[in-house]
Coordinates of C-alpha atoms in Angstrom, one line a residue:
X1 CA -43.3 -100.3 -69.9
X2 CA -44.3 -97.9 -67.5
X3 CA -47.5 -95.3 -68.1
X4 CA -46.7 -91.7 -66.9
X5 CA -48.9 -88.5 -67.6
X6 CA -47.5 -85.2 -67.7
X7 CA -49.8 -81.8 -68.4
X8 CA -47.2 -80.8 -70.9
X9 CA -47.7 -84.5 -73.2
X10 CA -51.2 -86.4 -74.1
X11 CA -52.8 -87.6 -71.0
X12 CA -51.5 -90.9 -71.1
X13 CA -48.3 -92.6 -72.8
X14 CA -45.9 -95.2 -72.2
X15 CA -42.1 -95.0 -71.9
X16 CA -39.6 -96.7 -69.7
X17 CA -38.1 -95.1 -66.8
X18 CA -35.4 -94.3 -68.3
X19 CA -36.8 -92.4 -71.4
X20 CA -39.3 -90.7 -68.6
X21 CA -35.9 -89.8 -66.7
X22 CA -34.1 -88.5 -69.6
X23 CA -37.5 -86.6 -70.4
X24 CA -37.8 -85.1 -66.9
X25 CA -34.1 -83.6 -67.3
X26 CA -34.7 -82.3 -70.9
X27 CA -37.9 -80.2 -69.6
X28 CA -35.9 -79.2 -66.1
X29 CA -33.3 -77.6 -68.3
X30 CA -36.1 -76.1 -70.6
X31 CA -37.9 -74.5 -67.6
X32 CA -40.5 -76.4 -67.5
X33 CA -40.6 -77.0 -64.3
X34 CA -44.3 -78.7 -63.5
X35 CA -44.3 -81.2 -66.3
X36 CA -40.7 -82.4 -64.9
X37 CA -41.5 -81.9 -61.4
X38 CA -44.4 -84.4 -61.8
X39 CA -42.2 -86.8 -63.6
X40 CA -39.8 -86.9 -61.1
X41 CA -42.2 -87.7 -58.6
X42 CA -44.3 -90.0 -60.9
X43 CA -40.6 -92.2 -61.0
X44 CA -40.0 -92.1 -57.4
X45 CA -43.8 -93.5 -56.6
X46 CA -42.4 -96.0 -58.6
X47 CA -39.2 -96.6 -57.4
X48 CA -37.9 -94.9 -53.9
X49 CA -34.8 -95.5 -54.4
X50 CA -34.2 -93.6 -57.3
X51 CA -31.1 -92.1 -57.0
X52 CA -31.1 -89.8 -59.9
X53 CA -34.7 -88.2 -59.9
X54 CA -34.3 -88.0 -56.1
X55 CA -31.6 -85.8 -57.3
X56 CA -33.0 -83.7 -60.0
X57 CA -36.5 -83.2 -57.7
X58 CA -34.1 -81.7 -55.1
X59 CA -32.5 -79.5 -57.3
X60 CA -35.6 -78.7 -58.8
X61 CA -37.0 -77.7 -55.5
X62 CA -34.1 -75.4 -54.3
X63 CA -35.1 -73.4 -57.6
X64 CA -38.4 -73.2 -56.5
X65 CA -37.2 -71.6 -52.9
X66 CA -38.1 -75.3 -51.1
X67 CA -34.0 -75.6 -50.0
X68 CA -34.6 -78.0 -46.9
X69 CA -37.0 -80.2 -49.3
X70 CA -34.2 -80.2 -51.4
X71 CA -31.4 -80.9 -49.7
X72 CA -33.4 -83.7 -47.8
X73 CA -33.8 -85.6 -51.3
X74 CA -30.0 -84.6 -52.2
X75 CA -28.8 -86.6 -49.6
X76 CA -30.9 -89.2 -49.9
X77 CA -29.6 -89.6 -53.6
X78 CA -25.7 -89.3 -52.2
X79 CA -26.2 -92.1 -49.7
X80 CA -27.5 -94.2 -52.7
X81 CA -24.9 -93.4 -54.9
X82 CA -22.2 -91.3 -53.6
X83 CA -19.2 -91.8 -56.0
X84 CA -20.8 -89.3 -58.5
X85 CA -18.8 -86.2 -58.5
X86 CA -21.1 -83.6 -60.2
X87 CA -23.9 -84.8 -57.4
X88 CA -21.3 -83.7 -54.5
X89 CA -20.8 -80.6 -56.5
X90 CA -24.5 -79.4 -56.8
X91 CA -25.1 -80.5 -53.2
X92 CA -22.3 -77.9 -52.2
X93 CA -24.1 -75.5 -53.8
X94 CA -27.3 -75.8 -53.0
X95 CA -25.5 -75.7 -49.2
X96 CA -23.6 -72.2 -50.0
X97 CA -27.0 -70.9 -51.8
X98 CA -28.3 -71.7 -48.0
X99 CA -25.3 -70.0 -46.2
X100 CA -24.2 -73.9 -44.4
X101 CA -20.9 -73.1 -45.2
X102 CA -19.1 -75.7 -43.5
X103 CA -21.4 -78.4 -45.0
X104 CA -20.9 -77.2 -48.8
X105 CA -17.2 -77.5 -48.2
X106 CA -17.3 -81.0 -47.2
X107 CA -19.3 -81.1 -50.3
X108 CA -17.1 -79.5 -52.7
X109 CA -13.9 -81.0 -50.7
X110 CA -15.7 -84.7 -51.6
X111 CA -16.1 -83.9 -55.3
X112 CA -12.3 -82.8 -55.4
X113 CA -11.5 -86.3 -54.0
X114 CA -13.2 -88.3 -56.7
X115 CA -12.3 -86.0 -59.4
X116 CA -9.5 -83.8 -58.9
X117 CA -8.8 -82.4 -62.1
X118 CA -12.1 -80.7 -62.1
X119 CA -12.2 -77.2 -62.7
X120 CA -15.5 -76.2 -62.2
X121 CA -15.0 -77.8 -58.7
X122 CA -12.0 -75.6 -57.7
X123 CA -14.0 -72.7 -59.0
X124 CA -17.1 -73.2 -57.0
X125 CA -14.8 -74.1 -53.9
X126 CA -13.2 -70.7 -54.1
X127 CA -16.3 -69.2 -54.2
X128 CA -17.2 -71.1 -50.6
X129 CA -13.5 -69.9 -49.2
X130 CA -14.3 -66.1 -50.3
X131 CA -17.6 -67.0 -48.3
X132 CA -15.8 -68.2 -45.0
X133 CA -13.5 -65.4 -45.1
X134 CA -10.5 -67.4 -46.2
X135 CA -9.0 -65.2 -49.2
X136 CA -5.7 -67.0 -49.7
X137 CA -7.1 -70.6 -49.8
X138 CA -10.1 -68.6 -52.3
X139 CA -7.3 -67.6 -54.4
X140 CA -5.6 -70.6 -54.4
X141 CA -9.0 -72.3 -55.6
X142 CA -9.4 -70.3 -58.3
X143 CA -6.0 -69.8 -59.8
X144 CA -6.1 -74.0 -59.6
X145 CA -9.4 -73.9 -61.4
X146 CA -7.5 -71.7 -64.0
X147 CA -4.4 -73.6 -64.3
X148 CA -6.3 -76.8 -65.4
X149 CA -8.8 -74.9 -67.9
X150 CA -7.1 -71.4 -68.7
X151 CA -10.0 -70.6 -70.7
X152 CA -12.3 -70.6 -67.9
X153 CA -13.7 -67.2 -68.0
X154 CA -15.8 -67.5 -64.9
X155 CA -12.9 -68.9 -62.6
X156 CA -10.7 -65.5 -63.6
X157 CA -13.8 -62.9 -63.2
X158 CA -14.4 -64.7 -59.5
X159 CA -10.6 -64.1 -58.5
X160 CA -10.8 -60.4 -59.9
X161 CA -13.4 -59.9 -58.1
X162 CA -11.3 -61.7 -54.7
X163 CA -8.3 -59.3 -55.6
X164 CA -10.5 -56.3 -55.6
X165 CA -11.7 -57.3 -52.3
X166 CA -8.6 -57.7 -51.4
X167 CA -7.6 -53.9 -52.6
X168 CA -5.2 -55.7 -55.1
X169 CA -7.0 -53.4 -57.8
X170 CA -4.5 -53.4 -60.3
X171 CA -4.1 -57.3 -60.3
X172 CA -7.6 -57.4 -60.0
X173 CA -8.3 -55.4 -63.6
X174 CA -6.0 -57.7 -65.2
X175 CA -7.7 -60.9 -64.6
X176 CA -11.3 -59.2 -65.9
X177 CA -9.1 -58.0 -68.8
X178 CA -7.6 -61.2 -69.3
X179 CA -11.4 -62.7 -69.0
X180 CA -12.6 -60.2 -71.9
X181 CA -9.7 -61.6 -74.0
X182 CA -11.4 -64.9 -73.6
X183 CA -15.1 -64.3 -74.0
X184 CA -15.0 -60.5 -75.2
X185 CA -19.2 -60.0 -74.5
X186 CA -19.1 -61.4 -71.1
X187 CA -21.1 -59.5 -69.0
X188 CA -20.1 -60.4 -65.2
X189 CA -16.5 -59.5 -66.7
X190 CA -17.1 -56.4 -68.3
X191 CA -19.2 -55.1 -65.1
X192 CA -16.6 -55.7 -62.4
X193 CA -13.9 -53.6 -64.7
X194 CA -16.3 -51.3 -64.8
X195 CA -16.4 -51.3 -60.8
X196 CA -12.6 -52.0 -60.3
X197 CA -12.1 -48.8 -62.8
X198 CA -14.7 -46.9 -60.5
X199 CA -13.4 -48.0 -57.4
X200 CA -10.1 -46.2 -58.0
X201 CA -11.5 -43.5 -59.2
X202 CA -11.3 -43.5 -62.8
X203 CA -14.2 -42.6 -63.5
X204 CA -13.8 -41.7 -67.2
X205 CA -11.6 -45.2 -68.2
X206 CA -14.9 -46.7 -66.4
X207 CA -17.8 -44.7 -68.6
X208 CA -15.8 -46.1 -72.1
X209 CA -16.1 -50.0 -70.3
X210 CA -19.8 -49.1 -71.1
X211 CA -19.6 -47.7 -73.9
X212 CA -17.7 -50.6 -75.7
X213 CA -20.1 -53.2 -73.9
X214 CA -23.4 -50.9 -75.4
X215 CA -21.4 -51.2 -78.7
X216 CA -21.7 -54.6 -78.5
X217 CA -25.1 -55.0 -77.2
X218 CA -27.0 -52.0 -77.3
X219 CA -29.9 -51.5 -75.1
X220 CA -27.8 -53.4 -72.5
X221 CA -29.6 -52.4 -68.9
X222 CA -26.4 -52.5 -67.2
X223 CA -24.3 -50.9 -69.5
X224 CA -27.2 -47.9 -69.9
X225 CA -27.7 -47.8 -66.4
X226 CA -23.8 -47.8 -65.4
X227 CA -22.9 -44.8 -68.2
X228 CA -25.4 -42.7 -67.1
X229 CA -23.9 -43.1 -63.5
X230 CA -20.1 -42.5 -64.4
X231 CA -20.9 -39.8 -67.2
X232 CA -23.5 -38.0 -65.6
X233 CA -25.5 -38.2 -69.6
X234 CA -29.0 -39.2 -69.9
X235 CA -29.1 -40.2 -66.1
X236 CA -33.3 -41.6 -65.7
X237 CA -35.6 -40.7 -62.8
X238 CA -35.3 -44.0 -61.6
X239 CA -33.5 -47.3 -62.6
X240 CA -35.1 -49.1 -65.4
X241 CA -37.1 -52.5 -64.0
X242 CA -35.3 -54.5 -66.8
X243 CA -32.1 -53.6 -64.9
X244 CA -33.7 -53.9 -61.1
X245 CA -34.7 -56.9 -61.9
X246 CA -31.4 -58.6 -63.7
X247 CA -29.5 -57.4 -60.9
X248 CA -31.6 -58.9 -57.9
X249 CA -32.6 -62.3 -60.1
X250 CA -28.7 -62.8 -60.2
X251 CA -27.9 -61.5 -56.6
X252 CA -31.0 -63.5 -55.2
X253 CA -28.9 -66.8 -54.2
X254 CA -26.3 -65.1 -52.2
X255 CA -28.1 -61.8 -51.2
X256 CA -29.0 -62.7 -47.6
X257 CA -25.2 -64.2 -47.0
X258 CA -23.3 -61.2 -48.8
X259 CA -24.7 -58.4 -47.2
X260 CA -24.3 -60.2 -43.7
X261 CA -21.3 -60.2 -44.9
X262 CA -21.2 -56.2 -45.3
X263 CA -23.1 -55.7 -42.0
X264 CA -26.2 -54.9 -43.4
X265 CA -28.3 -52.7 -40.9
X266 CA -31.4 -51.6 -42.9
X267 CA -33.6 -54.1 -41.9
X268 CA -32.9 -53.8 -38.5
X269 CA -33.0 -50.0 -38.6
X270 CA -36.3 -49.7 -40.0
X271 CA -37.2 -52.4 -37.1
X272 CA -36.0 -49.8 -34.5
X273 CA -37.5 -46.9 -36.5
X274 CA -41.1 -48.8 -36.6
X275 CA -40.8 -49.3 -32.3
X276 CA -40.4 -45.7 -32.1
X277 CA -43.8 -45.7 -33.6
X278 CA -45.8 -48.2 -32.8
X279 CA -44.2 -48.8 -29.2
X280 CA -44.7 -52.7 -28.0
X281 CA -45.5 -54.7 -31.1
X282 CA -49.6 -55.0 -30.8
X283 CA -50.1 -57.7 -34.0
X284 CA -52.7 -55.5 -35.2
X285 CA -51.2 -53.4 -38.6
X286 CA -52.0 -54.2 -41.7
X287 CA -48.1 -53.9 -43.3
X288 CA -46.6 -53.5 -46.5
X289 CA -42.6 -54.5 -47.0
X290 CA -42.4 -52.6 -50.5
X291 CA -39.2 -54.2 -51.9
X292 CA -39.0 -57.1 -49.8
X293 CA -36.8 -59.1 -51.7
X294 CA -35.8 -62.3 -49.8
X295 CA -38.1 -61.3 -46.8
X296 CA -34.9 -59.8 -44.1
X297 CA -37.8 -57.4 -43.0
X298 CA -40.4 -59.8 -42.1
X299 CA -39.6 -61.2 -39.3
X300 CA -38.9 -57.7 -37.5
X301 CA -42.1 -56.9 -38.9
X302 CA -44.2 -59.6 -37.9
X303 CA -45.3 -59.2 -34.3
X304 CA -46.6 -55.9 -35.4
X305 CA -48.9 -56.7 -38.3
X306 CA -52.4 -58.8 -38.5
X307 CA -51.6 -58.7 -42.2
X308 CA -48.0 -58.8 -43.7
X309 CA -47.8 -58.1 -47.7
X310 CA -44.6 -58.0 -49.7
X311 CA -44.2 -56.5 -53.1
X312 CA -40.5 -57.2 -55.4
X313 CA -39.8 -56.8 -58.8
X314 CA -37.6 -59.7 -58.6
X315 CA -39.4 -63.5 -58.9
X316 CA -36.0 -64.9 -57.9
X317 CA -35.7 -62.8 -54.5
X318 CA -39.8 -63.5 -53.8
X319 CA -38.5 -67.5 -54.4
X320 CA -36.3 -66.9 -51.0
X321 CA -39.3 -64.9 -49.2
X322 CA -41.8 -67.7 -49.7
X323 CA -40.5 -70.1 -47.6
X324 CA -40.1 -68.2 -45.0
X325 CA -43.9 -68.6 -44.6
X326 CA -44.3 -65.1 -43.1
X327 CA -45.7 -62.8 -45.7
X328 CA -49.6 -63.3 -46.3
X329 CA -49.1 -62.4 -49.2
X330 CA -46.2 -61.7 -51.8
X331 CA -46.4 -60.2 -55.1
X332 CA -43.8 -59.7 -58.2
X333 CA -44.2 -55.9 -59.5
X334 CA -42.5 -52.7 -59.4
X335 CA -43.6 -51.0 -55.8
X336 CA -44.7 -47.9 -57.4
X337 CA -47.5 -49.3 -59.5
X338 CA -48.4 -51.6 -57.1
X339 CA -48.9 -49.4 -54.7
X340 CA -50.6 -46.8 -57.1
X341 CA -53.0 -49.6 -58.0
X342 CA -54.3 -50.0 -54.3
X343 CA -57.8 -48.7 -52.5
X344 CA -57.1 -45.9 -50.0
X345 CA -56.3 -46.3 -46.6
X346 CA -55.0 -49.9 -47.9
X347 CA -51.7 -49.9 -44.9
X348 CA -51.3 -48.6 -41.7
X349 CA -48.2 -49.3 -42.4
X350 CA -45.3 -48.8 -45.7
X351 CA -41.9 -50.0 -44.8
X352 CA -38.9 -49.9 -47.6
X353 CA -35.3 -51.1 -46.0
X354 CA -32.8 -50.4 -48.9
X355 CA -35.1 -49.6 -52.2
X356 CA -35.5 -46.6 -52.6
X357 CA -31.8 -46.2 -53.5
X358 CA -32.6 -47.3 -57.2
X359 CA -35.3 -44.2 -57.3
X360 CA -33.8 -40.9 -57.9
X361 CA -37.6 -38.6 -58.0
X362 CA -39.2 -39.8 -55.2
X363 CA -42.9 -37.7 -56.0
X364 CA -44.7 -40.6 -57.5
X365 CA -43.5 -42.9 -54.5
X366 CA -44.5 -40.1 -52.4
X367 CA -47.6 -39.4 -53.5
X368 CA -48.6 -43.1 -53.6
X369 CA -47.9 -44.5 -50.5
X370 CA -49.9 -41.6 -49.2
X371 CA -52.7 -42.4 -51.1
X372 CA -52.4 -46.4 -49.8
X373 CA -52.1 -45.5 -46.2
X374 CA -54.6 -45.4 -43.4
X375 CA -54.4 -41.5 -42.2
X376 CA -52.3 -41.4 -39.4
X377 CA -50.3 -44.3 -41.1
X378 CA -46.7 -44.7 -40.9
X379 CA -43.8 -44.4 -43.7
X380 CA -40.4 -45.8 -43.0
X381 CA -37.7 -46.0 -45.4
X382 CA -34.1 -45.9 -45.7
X383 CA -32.3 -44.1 -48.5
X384 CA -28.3 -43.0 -49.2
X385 CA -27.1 -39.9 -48.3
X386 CA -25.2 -37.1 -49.9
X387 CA -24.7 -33.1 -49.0
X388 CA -24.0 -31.8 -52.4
X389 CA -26.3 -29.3 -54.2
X390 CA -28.3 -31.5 -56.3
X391 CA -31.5 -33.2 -54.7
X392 CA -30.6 -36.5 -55.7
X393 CA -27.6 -38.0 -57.6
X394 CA -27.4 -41.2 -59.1
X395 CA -23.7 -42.5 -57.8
X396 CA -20.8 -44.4 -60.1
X397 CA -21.7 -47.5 -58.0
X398 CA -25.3 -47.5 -59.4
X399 CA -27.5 -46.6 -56.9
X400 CA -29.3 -43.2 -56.1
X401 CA -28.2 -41.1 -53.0
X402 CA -30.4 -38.2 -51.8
X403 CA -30.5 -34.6 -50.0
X404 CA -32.1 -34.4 -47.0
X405 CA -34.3 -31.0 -48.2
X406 CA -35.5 -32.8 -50.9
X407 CA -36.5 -35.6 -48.7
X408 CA -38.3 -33.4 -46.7
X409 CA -39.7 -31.2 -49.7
X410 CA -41.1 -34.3 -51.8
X411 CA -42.8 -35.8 -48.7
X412 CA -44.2 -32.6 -46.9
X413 CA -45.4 -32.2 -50.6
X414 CA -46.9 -35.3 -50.6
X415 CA -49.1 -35.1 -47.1
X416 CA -46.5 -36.4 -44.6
X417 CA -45.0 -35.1 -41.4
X418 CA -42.0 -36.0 -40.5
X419 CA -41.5 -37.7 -37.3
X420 CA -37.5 -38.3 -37.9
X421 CA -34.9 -38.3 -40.4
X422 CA -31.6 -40.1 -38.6
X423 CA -28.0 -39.9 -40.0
X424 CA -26.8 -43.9 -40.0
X425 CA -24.4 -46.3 -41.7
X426 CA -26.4 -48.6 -43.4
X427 CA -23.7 -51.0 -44.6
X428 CA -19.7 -51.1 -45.0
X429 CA -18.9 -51.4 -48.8
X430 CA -15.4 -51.4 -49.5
X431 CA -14.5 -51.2 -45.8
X432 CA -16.0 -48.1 -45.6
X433 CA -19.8 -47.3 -44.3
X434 CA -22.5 -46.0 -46.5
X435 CA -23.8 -43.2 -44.9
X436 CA -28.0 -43.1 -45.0
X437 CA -31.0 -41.5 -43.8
X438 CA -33.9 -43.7 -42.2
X439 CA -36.8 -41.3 -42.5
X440 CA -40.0 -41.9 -40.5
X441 CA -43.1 -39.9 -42.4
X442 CA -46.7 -39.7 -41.0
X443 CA -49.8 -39.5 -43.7
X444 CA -51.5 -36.4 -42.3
X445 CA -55.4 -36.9 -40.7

């Protein structure tokens, strides 16, 4: 018998490695990730050669944002024991959470080979074609992962999702319907028909996707927050927290690799807008990334500041900034309150690439960043644009899109000058470009 402590258990007991194993796996599935952590590691000081807890620890890790940690201990497990199909499968993914896309192939191409009637396999394979730009062998994926399970709902919501992509919009609503069928309260289904409904500009047959789902599960975050976009009824200030954070907790994995994907140009916008500034980079601002999700600001931002803060309502999205080892700090709140809660003349500098689209009134934003920066100190954002009457509009798509007299309204109001206010594409989104405005506001002496 082996004795193991955990902080979750007694301070001492005895079990076998096994029972300590099948312990570790019951608490990593529970969440409780320190008490398994520790046995893992408690097993392989034991025995270096553990194949399975070498494993688990590197899955483990990736959750915790440590992905080369991780995949250094997956492989290690592989080359131990590498006939186990579901270990190829999670090393793929661990690889296309990580954008090596050419790696997680081999990966999920090795699992195929020792188990090819695997449909979970296929599915996640597609997923890694989509990635590499290959639609037809991502379509071929999935429809294999449907043909041997028909039932599997995720498998038919990933190739709507392809097919919309792809502008086959009709085809696409039929395989979220035909997901719905299956598993009528499943949410990544019912969302994309929502989208796929938008996206051809039926607007109202989109609104009564939401309504159904809040019939179903009222309260719903997404459903709320996508009715009030297609109906224009009950549309909030901002986006609700419960529903910023779902959305970027669930995008966190894939966020950096997607929107390189849509040529993603805030952070490098705001970058461009700071220089105009600021001039050479100096290392001497004290800096504030307000929404910094996985951290695509900081290292623009970097040379510039002698202290580099992040602030994200999403845990999952900080996960991805940590290891970047470039913030000096990083915390998980809603930027408003955060910011609200700090001493005067806290920042020289407020950056926000991309965030402000979830914030429709912009005063208390306004009038707190003022009150956190140094005077003299520097506001650059990025928001959506529109030219309609209204000063802002929250969009069928879900995000917030503003006026540029309200823009300068709100922050005149608020103490600013404005330096600039550009016109730019901040992304392509359905092989178009979204057209924004990267503002650059001054805190008045």
């Amino acid at each position: 018998m082996t004795v193991l402590t955990s902080p979750a258990a007694p301070p001492q007991f005895e079990m076998s490695p096994e029972q300590a194993l099948g312990l570790a796996v019951a608490w990593h599935r529970e969440g409780r990730l320190d008490a398994s952590e520790l046995l893992y590691r408690n097993l392989l000081a034991l025995e270096s050669g553990n194949a399975d807890a070498q494993h688990f620890l590197g899955l483990l890790l990736h959750q915790r944002g440590r992905t080369d940690e991780a995949l250094a201990l997956m492989r290690g497990s592989l080359a131990l024991a590498p006939t186990v199909p579901d270990w190829h499968n999670n090393f793929g993914n661990v690889l296309l959470a990580s954008s090596q896309l050419d790696a997680a192939a081999d990966a999920y191409e090795q699992a195929v080979r020792l188990e090819p009637e695997r449909a979970d396999v296929h599915n996640n394979l597609g997923v890694l074609r989509r990635e590499q730009g290959r639609a037809a062998e991502s379509e071929a994926a999935y429809r294999r992962a449907i043909e041997l399970d028909p039932n599997y709902v995720d498998a038919r919501t990933n190739l709507g999702n392809l097919l919309a992509g792809l502008g086959r919009k009709e085809e696409a609503m039929l395989s979220f319907c035909e997901a719905l069928v299956l598993k009528p309260g499943h949410q990544p289904a019912r969302e994309a028909l929502g989208m796929a409904y938008y996206t051809l500009g039926r607007i109202d047959e989109a609104a009564q996707v939401y309504r159904d789902w809040l019939k179903d599960d009222p309260g719903n975050p997404a459903a709320l927050h996508h009715l009030a976009a297609c109906s224009g009824e009950a549309v909030p200030e901002r986006a609700a927290d419960a529903y910023v954070e779902t959305v970027f907790d669930g995008f966190a994995d894939s966020f950096d690799a997607k929107l390189a994907a849509l040529h993603y140009r805030a952070p490098a916008l705001v970058e461009q807008a700071v220089a105009g500034v600021y001039g050479q980079p100096g290392g001497v601002l004290r800096v504030l990334d307000a929404g910094c999700g996985t951290g695509l600001c900081g290292p623009l931002l970097a040379p510039y500041a002698r202290q580099l803060d992040g602030v994200d309502l999403s845990e999952r999205m900080l996960a991805k900034a940590r290891p970047r080892q470039i913030y000096h700090s990083l915390t998980h709140a809603e930027l408003t309150a955060f910011i609200a809660t700090l001493p005067p003349a806290s920042y020289d500098l407020i950056v926000s690439a991309d965030t402000l689209c979830y914030f429709g009134d912009l005063r208390a934003v306004a009038d707190a960043t003022a009150h956190a920066l140094a005077p003299g100190g520097a506001l650059v954002f990025t928001v959506e644009a529109h030219e309609q009457d209204a000063a802002y509009r929250l969009q069928p798509h879900g995000r917030y899109s503003h006026h540029e007299n309200y823009l300068r309204k709100t922050f005149d109001g608020a103490g600013f000058s404005l330096a600039a206010m550009l016109h730019v594409h901040l992304r392509t989104e359905g092989g178009k470009p979204v057209e924004g405005r990267l503002v650059t506001a001054r805190r008045e002496a």
